[in-house]
PDB file of C-alpha atoms and ligand atoms in Angstrom:
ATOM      1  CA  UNK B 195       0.000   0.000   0.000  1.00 91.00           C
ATOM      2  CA  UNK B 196       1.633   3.627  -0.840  1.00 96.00           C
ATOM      3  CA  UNK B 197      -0.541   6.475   0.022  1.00 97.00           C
ATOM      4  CA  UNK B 198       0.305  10.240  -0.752  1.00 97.00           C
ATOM      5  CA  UNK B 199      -1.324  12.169   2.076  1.00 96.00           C
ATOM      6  CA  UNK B 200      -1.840  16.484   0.781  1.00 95.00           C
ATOM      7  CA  UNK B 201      -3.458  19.064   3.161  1.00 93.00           C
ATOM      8  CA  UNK B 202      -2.549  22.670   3.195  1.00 93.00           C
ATOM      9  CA  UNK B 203      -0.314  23.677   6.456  1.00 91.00           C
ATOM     10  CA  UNK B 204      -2.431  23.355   9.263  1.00 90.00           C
ATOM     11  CA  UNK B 205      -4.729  20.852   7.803  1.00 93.00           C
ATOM     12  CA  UNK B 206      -3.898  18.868  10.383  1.00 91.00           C
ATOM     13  CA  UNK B 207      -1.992  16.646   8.151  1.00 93.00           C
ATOM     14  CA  UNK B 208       0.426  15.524  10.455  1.00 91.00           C
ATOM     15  CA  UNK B 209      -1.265  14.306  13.224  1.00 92.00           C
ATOM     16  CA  UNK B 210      -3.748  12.006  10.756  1.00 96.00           C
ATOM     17  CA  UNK B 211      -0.975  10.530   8.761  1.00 95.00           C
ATOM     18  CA  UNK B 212       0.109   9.337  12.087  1.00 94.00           C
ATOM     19  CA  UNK B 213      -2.727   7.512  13.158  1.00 96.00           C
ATOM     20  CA  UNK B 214      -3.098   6.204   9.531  1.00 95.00           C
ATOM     21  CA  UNK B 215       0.342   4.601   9.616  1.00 93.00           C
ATOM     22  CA  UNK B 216      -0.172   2.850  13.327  1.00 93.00           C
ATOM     23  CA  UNK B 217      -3.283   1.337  12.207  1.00 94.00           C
ATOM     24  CA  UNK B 218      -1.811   0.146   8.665  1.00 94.00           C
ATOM     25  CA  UNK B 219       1.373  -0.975   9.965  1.00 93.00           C
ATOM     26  CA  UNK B 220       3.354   0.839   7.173  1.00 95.00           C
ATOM     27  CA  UNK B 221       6.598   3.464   6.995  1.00 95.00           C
ATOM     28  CA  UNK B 222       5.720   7.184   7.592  1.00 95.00           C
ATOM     29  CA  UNK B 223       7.591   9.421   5.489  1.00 96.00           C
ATOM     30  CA  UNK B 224       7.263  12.758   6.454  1.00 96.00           C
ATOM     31  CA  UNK B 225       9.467  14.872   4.715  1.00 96.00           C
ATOM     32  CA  UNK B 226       8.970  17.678   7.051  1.00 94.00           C
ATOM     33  CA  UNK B 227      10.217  15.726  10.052  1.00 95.00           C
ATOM     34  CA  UNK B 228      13.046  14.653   8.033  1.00 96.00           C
ATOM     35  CA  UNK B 229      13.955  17.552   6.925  1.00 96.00           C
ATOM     36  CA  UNK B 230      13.900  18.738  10.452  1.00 95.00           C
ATOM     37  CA  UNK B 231      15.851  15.895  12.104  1.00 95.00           C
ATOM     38  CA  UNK B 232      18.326  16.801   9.316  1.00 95.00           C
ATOM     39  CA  UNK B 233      18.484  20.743  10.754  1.00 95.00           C
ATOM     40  CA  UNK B 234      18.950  20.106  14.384  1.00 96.00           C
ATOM     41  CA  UNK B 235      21.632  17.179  13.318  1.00 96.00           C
ATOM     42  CA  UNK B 236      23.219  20.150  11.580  1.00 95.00           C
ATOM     43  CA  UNK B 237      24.463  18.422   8.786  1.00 94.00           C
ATOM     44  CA  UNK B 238      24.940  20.763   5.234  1.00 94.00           C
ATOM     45  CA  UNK B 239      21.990  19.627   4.103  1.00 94.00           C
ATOM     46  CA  UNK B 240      19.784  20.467   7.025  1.00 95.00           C
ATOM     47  CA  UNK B 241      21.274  23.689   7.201  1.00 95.00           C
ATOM     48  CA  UNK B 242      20.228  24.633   3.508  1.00 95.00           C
ATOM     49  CA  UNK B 243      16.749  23.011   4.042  1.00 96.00           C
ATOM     50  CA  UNK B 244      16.248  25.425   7.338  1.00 96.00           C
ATOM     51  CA  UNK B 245      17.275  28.381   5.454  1.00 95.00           C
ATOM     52  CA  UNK B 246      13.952  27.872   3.003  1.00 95.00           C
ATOM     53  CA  UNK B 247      12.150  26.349   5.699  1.00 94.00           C
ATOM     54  CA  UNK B 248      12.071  29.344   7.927  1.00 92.00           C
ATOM     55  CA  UNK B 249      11.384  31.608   5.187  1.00 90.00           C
ATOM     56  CA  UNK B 250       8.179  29.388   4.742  1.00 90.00           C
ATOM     57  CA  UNK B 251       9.426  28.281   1.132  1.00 93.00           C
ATOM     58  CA  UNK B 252       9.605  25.379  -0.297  1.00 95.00           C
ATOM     59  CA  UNK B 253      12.965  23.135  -0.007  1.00 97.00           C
ATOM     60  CA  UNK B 254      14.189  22.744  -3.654  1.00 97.00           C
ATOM     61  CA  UNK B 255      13.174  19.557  -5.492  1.00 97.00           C
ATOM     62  CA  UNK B 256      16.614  18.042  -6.251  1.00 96.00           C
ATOM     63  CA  UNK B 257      17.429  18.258  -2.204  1.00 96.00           C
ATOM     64  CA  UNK B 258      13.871  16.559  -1.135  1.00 97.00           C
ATOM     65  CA  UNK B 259      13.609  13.692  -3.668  1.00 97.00           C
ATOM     66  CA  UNK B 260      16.975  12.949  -2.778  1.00 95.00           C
ATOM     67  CA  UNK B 261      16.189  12.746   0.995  1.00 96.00           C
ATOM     68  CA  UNK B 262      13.308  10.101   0.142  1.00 97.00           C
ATOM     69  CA  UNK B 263      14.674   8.372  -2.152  1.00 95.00           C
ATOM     70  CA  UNK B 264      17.442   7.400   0.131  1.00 94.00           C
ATOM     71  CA  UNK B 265      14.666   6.827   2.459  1.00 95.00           C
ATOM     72  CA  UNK B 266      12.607   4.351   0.298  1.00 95.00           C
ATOM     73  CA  UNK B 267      15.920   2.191   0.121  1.00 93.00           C
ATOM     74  CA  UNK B 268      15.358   1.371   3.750  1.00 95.00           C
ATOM     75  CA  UNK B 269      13.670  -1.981   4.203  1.00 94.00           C
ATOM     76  CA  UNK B 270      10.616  -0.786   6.556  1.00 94.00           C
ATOM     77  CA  UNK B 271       9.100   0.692   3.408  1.00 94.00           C
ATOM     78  CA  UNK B 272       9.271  -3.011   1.188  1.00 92.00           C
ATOM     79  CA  UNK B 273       5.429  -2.950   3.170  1.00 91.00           C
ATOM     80  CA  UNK B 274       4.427  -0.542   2.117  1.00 94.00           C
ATOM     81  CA  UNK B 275       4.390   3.924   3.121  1.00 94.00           C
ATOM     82  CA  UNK B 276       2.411   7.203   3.850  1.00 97.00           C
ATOM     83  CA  UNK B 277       4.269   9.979   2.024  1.00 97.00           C
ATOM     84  CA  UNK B 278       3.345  13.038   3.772  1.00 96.00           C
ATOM     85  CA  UNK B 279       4.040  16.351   2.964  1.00 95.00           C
ATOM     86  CA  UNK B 280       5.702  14.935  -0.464  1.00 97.00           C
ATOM     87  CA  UNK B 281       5.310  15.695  -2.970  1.00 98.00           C
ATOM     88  CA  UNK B 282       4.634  19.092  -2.966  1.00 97.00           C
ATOM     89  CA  UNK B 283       5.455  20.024  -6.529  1.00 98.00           C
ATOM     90  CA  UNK B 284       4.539  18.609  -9.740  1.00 97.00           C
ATOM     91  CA  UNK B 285       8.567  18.053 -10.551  1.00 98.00           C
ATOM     92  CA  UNK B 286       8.393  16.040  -6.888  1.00 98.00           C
ATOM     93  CA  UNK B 287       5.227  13.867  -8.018  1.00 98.00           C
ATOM     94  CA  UNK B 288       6.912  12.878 -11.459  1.00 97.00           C
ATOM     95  CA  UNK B 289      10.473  12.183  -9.935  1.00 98.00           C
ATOM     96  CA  UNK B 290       8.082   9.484  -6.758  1.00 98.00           C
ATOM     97  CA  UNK B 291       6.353   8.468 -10.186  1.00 97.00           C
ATOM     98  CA  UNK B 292       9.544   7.417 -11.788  1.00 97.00           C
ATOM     99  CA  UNK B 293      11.159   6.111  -8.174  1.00 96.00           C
ATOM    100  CA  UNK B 294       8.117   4.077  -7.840  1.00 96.00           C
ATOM    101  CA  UNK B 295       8.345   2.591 -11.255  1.00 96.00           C
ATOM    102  CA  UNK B 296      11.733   1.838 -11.106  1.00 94.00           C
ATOM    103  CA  UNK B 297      10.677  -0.625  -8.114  1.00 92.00           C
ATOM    104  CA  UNK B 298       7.825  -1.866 -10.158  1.00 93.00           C
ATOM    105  CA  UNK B 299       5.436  -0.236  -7.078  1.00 93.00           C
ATOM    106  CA  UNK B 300       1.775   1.321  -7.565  1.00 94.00           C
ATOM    107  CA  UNK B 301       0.516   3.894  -5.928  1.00 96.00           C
ATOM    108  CA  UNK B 302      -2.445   3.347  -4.530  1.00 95.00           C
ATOM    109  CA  UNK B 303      -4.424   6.311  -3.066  1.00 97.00           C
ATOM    110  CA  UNK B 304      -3.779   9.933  -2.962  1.00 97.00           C
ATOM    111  CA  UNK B 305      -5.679  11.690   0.391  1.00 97.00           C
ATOM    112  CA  UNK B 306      -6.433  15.469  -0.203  1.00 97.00           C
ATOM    113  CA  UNK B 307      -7.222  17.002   3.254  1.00 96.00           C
ATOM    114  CA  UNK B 308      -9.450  20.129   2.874  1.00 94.00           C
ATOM    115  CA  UNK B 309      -9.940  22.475   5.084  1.00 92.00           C
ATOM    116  CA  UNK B 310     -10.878  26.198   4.872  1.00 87.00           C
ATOM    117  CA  UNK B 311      -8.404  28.613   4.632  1.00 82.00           C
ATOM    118  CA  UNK B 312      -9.351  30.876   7.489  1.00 82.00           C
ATOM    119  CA  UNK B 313      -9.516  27.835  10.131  1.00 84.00           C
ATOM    120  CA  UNK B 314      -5.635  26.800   9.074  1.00 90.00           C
ATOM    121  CA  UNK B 315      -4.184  30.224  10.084  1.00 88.00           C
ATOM    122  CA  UNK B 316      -5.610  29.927  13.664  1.00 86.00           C
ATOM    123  CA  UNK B 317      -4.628  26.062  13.932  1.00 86.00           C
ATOM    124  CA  UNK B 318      -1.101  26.946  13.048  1.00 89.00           C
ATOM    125  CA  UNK B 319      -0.520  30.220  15.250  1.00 87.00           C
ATOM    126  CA  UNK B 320      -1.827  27.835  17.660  1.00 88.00           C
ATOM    127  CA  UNK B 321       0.970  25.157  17.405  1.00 83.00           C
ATOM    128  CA  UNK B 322       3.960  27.511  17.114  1.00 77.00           C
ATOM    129  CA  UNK B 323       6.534  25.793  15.497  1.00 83.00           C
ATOM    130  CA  UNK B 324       9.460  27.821  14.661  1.00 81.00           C
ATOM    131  CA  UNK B 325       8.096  28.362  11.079  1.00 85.00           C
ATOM    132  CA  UNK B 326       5.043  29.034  12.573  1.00 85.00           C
ATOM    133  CA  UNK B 327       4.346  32.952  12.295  1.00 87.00           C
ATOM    134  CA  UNK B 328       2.153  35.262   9.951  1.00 86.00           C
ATOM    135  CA  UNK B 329       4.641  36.324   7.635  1.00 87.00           C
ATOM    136  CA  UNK B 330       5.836  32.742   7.343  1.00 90.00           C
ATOM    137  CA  UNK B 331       2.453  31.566   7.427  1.00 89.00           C
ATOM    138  CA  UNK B 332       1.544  33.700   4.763  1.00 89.00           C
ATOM    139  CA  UNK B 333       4.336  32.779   2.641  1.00 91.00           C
ATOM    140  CA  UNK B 334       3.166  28.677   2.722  1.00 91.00           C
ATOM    141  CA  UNK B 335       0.417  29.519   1.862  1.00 92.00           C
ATOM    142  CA  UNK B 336       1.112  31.234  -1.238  1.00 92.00           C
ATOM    143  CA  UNK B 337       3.741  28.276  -2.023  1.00 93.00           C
ATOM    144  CA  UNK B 338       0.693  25.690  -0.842  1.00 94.00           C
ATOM    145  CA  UNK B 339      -1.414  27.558  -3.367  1.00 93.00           C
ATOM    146  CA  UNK B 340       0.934  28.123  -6.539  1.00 95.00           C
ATOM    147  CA  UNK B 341       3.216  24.982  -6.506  1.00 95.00           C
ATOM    148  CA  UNK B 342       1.310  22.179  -4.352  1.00 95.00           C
ATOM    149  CA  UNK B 343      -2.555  22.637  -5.605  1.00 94.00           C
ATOM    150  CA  UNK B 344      -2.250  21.583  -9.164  1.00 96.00           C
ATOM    151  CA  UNK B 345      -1.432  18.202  -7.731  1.00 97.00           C
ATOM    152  CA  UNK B 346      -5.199  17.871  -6.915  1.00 97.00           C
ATOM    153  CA  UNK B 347      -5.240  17.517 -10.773  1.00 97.00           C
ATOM    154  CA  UNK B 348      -2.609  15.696 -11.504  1.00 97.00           C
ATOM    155  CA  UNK B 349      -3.662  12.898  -9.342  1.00 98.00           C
ATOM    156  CA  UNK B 350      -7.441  13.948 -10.328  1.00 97.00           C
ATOM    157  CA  UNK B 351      -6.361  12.714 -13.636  1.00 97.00           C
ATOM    158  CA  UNK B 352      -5.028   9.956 -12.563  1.00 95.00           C
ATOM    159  CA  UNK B 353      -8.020   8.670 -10.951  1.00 95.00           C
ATOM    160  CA  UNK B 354      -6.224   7.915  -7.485  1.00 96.00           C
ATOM    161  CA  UNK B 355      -7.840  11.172  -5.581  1.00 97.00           C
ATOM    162  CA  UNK B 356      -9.450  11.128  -2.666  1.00 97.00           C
ATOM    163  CA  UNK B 357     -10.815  14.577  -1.382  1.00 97.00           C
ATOM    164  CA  UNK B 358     -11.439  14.447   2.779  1.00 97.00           C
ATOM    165  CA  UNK B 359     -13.642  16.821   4.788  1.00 96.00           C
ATOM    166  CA  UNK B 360     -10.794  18.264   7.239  1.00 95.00           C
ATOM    167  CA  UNK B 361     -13.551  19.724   9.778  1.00 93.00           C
ATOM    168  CA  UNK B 362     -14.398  18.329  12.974  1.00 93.00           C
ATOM    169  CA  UNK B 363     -12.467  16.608  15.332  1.00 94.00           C
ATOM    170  CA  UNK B 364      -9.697  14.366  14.452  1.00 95.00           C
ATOM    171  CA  UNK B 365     -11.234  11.384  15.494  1.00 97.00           C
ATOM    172  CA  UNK B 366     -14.245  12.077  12.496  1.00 97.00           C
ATOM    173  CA  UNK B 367     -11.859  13.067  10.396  1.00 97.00           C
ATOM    174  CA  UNK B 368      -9.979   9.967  10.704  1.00 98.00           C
ATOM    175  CA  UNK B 369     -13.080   7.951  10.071  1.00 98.00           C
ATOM    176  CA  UNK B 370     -13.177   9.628   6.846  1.00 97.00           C
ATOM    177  CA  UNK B 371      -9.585   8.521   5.989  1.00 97.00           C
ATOM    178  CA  UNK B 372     -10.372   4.813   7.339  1.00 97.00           C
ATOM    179  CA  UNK B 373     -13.422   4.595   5.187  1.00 96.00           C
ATOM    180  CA  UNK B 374     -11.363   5.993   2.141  1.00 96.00           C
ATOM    181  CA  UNK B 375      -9.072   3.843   2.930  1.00 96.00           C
ATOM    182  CA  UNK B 376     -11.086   0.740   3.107  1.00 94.00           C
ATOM    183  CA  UNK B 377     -12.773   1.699   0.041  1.00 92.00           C
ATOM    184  CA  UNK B 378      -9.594   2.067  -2.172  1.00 89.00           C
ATOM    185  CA  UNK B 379      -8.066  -1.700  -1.075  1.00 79.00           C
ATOM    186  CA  UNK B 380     -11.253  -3.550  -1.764  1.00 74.00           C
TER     187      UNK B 380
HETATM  188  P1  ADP U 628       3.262  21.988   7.109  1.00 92.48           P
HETATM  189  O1  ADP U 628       2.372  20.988   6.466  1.00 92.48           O
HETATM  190  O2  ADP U 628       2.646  22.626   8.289  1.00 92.48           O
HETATM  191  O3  ADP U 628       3.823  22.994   6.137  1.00 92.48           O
HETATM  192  P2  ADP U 628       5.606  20.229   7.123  1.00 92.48           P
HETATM  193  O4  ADP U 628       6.309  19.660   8.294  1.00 92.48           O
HETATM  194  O5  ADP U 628       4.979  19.285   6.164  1.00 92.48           O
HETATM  195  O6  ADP U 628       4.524  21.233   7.736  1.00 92.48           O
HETATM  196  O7  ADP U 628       6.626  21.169   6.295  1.00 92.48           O
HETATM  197  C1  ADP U 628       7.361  22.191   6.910  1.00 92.48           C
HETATM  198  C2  ADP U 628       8.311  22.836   5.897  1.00 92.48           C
HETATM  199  O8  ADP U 628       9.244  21.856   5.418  1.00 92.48           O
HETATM  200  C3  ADP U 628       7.672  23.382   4.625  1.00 92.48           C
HETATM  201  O9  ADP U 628       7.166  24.690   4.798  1.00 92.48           O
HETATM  202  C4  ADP U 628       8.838  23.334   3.636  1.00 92.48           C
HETATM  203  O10 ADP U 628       9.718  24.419   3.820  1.00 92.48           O
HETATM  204  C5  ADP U 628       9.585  22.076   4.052  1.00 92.48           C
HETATM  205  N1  ADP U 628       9.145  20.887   3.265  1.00 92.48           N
HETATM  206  C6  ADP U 628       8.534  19.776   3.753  1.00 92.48           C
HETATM  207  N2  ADP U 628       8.258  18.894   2.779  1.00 92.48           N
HETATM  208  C7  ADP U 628       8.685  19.465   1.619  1.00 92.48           C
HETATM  209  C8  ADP U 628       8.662  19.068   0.244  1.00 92.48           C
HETATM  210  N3  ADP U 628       8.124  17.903  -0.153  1.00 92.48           N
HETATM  211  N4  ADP U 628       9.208  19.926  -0.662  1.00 92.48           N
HETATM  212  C9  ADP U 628       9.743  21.085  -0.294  1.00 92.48           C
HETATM  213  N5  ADP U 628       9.785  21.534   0.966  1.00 92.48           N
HETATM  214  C10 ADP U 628       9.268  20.738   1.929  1.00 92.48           C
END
């Protein structure tokens, strides 16, 4: 089973893609984590990434695909991942297309999590991350919005998309996911 899991920041992304990968048993692969543990590891590349990062841009194709395509080579993910937060440009989707053909892997189900706008800039002032202010906040969106949204389409297209109601609490949320889910491996 691979699963692509989008949601604007905020969307509360994070937190299902979680509980989506303890009940399916399969890797997580959130390039935002990783991309983090890189930074506070300090390593060259983690420094570059939290240059973009806290200027609430994007962290340049070549440098993310690399990070997961080193991390597909890991065993855990022979049963099967949740990609979340990647891809997040249409570059990123066709260079996971290509990785995924190379290892002669479908993928399965691509969860869009939609919430409104207005709701997502209160969630994330909330949380306060370090990339977590207005300016910055403003800035993903605008990324979100110009490089990550015509994914809806390209996976639209594809016939793979799965749009999920992001309101309400994360436990009927998650429902929604689990029945989407179940629906897409019967
Ligand atoms: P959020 O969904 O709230 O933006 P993430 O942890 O997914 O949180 O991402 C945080 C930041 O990490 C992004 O704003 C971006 O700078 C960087 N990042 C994460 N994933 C990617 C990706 N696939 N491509 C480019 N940059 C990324």
């Amino acid at each position: 089973m691979r699963i692509v899991f989008l949601g604007p920041p905020g969307s509360g992304k994070g937190t299902q893609a979680q509980r989506l990968q303890e009940e399916l048993e399969i890797a997580h692969l959130s390039t935002g984590e990783m991309l983090r543990d890189a930074d506070h590891a300090g390593t060259p590349l983690g420094r570059e990434a939290a240059r973009h990062m806290q200027a609430g841009q994007l962290v340049p194709d070549e440098v993310v695909v690399g990070v997961v395509a080193d991390r597909l080579s890991e065993k855990d993910c022979e049963r099967g991942c949740l990609f979340d937060g990647f891809p997040r440009t249409v570059p990123q989707a066709e260079a996971l297309d290509k990785m995924l053909a190379e290892r002669k892997i479908p993928l399965n189900l691509v969860l869009a999590l939609d919430v409104p706008t207005e709701r997502l800039v209160d969630r994330l002032l909330a949380r306060g991350r370090m990339d977590d202010n207005r300016e910055t906040i403003h800035e993903r969106f605008r990324q979100y919005d110009r490089l990550t949204e015509p994914l809806l389409d390209y996976y639209r297209r594809r016939g793979i998309l799965c749009m999920i109601d992001g309101e309400g609490t994360p436990d009927e949320v998650f429902s929604r996911i689990r029945r989407a889910v179940d629906t897409a491996i019967r």
